[in-house]
GROMACS .gro file of C-alpha atoms in nm:
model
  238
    1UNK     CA    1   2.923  -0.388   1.506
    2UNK     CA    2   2.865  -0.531   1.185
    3UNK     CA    3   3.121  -0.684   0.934
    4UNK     CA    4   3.230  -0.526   0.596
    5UNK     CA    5   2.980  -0.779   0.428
    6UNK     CA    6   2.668  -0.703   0.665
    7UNK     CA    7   2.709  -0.347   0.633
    8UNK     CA    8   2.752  -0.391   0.208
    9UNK     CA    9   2.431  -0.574   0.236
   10UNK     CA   10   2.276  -0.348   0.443
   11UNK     CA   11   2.364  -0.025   0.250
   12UNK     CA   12   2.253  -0.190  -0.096
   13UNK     CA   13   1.906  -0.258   0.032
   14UNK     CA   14   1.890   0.050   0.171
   15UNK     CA   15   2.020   0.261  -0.160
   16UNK     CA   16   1.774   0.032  -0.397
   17UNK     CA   17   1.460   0.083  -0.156
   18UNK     CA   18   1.524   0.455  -0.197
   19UNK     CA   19   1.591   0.443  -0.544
   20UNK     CA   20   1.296   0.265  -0.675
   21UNK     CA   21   1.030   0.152  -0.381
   22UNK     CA   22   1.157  -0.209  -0.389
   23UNK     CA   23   1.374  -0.394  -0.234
   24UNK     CA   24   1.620  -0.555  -0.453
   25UNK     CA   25   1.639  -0.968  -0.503
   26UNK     CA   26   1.839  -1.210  -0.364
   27UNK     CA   27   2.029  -1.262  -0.707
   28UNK     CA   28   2.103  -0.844  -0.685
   29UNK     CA   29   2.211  -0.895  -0.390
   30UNK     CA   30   2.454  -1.200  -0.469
   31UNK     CA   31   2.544  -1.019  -0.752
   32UNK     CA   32   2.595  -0.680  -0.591
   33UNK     CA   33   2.825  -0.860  -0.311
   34UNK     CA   34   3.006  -1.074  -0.568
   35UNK     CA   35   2.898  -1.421  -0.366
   36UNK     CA   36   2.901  -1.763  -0.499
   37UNK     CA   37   2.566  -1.853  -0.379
   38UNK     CA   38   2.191  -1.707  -0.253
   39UNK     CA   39   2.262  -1.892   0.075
   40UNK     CA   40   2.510  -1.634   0.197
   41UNK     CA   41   2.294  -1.356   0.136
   42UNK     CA   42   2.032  -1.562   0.375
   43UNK     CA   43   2.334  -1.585   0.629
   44UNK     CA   44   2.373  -1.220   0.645
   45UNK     CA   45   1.986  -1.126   0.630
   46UNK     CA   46   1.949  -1.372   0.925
   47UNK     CA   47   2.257  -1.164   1.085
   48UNK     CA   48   2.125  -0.821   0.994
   49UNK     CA   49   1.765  -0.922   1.145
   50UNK     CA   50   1.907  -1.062   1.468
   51UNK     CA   51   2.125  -0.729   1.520
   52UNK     CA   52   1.779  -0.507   1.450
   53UNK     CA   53   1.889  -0.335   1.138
   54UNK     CA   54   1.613  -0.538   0.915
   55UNK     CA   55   1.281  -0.675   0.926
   56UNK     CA   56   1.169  -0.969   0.734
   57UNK     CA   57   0.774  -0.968   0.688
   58UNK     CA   58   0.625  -1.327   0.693
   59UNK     CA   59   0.452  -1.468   0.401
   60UNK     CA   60   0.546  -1.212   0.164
   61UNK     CA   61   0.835  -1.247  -0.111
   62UNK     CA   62   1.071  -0.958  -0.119
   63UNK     CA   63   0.949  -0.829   0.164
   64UNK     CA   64   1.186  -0.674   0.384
   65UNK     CA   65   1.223  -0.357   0.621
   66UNK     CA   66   1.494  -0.130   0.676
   67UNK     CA   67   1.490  -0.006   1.081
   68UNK     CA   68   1.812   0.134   1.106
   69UNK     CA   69   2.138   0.244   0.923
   70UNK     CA   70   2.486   0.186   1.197
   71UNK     CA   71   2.567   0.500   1.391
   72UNK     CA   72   2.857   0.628   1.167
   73UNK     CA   73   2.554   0.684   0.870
   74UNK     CA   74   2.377   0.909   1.053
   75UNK     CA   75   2.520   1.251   1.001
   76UNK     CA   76   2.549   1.539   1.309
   77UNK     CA   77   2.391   1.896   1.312
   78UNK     CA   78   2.539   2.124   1.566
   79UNK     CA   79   2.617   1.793   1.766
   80UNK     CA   80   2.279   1.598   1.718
   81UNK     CA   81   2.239   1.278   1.495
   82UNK     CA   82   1.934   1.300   1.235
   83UNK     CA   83   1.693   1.005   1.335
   84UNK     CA   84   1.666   0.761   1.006
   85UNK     CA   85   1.357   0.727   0.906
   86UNK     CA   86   1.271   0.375   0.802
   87UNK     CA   87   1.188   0.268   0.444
   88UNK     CA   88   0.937   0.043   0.402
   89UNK     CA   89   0.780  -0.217   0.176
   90UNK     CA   90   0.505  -0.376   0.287
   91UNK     CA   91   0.534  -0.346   0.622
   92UNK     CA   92   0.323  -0.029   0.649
   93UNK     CA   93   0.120  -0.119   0.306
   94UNK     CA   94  -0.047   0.156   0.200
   95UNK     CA   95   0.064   0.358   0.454
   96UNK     CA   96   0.154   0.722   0.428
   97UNK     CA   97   0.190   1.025   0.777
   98UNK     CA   98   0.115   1.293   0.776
   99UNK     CA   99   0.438   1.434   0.811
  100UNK     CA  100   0.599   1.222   0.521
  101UNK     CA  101   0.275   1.393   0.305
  102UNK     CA  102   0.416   1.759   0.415
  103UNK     CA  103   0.806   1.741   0.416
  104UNK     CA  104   0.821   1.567   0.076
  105UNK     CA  105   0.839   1.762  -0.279
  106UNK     CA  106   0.645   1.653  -0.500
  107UNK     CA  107   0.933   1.573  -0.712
  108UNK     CA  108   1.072   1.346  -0.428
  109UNK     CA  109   0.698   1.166  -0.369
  110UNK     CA  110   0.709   1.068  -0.698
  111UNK     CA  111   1.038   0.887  -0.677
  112UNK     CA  112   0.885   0.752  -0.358
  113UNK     CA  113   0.627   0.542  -0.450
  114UNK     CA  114   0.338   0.362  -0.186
  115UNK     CA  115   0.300  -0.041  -0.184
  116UNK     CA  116  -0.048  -0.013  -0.194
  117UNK     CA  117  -0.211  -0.416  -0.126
  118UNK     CA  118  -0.471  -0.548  -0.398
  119UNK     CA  119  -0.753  -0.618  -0.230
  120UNK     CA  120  -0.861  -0.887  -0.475
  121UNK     CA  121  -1.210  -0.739  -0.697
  122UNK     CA  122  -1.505  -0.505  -0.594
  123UNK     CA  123  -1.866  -0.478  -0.823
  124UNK     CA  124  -1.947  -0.169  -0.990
  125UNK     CA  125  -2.298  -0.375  -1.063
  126UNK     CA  126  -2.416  -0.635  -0.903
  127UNK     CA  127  -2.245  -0.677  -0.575
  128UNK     CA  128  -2.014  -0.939  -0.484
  129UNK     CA  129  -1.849  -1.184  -0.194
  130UNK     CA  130  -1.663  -0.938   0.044
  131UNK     CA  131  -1.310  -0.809   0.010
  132UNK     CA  132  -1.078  -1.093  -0.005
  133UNK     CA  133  -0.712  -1.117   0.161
  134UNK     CA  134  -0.406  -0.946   0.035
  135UNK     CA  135  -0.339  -1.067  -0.361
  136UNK     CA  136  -0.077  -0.842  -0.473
  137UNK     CA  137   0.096  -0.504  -0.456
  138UNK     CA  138   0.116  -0.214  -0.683
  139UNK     CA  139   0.314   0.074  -0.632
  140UNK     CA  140   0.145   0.449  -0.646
  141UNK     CA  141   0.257   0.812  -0.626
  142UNK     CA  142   0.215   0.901  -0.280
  143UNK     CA  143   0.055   1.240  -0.416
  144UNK     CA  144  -0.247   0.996  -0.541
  145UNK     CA  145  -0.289   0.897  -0.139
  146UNK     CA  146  -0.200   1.192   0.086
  147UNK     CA  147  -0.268   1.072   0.473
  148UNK     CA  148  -0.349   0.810   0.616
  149UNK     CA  149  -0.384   0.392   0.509
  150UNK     CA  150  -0.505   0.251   0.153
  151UNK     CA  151  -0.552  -0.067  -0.023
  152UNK     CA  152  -0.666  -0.101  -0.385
  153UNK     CA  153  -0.930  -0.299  -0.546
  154UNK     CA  154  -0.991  -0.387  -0.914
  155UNK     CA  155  -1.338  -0.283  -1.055
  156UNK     CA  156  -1.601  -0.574  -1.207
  157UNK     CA  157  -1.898  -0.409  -1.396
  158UNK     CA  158  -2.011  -0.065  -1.535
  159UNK     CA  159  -2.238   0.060  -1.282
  160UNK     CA  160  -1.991   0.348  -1.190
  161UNK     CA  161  -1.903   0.447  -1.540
  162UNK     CA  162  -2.067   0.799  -1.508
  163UNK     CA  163  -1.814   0.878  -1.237
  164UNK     CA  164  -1.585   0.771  -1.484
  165UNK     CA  165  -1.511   0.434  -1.337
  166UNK     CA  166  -1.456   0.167  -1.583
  167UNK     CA  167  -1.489  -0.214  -1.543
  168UNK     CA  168  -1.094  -0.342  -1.577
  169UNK     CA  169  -1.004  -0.033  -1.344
  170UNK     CA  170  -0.832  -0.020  -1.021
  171UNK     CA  171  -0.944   0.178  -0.737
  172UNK     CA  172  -0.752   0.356  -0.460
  173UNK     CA  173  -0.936   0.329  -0.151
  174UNK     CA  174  -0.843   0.546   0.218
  175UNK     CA  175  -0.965   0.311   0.497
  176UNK     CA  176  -1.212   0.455   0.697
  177UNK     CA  177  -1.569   0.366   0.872
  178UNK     CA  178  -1.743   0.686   0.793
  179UNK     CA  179  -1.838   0.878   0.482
  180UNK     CA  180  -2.008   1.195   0.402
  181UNK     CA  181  -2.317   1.174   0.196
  182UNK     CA  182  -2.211   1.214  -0.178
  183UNK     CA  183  -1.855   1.006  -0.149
  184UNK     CA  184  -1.820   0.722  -0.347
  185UNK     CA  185  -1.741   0.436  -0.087
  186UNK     CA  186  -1.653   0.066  -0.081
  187UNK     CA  187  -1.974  -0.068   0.125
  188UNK     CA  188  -2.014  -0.391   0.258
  189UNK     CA  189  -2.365  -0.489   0.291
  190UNK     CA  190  -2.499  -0.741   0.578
  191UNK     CA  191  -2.175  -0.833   0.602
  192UNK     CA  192  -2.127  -1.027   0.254
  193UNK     CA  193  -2.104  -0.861  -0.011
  194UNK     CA  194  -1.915  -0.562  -0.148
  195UNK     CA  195  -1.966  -0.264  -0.400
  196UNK     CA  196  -1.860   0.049  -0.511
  197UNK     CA  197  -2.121   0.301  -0.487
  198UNK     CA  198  -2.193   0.658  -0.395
  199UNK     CA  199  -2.344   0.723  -0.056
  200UNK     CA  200  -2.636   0.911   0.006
  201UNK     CA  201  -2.833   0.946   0.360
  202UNK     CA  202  -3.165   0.949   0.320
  203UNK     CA  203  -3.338   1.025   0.693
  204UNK     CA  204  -3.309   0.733   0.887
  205UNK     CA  205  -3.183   0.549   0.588
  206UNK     CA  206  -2.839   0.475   0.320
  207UNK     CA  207  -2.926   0.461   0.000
  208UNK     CA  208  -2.628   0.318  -0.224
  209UNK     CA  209  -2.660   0.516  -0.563
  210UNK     CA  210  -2.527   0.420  -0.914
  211UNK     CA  211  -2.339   0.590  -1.120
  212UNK     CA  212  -2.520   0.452  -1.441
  213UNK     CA  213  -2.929   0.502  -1.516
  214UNK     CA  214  -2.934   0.123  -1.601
  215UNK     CA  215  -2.904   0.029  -1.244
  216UNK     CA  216  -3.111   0.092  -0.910
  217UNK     CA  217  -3.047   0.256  -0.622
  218UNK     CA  218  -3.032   0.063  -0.356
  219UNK     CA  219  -3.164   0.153   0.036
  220UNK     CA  220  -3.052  -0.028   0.347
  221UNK     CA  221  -3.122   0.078   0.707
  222UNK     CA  222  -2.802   0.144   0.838
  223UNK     CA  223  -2.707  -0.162   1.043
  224UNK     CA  224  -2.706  -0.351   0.709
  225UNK     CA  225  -2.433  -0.099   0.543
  226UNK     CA  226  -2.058  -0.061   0.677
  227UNK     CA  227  -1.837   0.174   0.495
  228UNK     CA  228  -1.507   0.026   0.475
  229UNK     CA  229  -1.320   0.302   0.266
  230UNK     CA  230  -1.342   0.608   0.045
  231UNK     CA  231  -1.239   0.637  -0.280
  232UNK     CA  232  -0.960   0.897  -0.363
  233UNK     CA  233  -0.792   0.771  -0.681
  234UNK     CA  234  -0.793   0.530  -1.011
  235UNK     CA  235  -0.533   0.386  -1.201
  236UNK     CA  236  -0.616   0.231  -1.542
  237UNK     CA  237  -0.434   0.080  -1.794
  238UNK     CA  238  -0.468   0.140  -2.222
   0.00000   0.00000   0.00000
């Protein structure tokens, strides 16, 4: 059972998350609940978490999970509740099923938008240290994604710029371990350094290709190359 203030609470996060993609701030939610101070919305987070309604991810600001709505907010169909399906931010970054990809519009994708993680910088040239940790979080269509997990990295150099990849641009990358020859993948080679190239196999051999005549291709044996994601979309900014 929650009180009239927990469920307020609880319903606001839930309406904004839906709304927009992210979760409001603790001064929307002071304001929203007419309180005096930030330290009662803690008091009621801290309730909501300990009665399972909301997650709280660690080490992230604004970061917060709704699991479930109380009982009486779940509306019957010939006798059967509807099983809430959580919104989330962050906590499934980059994230998106397979059946969220099919039930959704595309008009209601698009008000839906992905936290997809920055995955800090990747070379379109010379290749670079490996991808770093978690730096930030943009928010993307989920009809840029389709299935399956993603992160995003932002593109140093111009060795990509005939697959119309620009240095300043950011990349949306599916995680996955294998590629098809011709796919332009993030590859991490001998296990320090990263670029964005196209994939070729080459007999027993990878050869990382450029999109850009000034620059070499590149061939490793294959123990030296590890694909760590395939590139499905770019965002860029005028």
């Amino acid at each position: 059972m929650l009180t009239r203030k927990q469920h307020e609470l609880l319903m606001f996060i839930h309406e904004r998350m839906k709304e927009s993609g992210i979760p409001p701030s603790f001064d929307e939610m002071k304001d929203a609940l007419d309180l005096a101070s930030k330290s009662g919305i803690h008091r009621l987070i801290t309730a909501l978490e300990e009665r399972g309604f909301i997650r709280r991810l660690p080490n992230r600001a604004r970061a917060l999970e709704v699991v479930k709505l109380p009982d009486s907010m779940n509306p019957s169909l010939g006798g059967r509740k509807t099983r809430f399906e959580p919104s989330v931010i962050e906590g499934s970054l980059g994230k998106v099923s397979a059946t969220t990809s099919r039930a959704l519009s595309a008009q209601d994708e698009y008000a839906r938008p992905i936290a997809i993680p920055v995955m800090g910088r990747i070379a379109a040239g010379t290749p670079i240290e490996a991808i770093q940790t978690h730096s930030h979080t943009i928010m993307v269509p989920p009809e840029m994604l389709g299935a399956g997990e993603h992160y995003a990295l932002e593109v140093r150099g111009d060795s990509m710029i005939d697959a119309g990849i620009f240095d300043g641009d950011t990349v949306l990358i599916k995680k996955q371990d294998q590629a098809s020859t011709g796919e332009i993948v993030v590859a991490l080679v001998d296990d320090e350094e990263a670029t964005l190239k196209r994939l070729r196999r080459k007999g027993d051999t990878i050869a990382l290709e450029a999109a850009n005549p000034a620059y070499e291709t590149r061939i490793f044996p294959p123990h030296r190359v590890k694909v760590q994601g395939r590139l499905v979309g770019l965002l860029r900014k005028y």
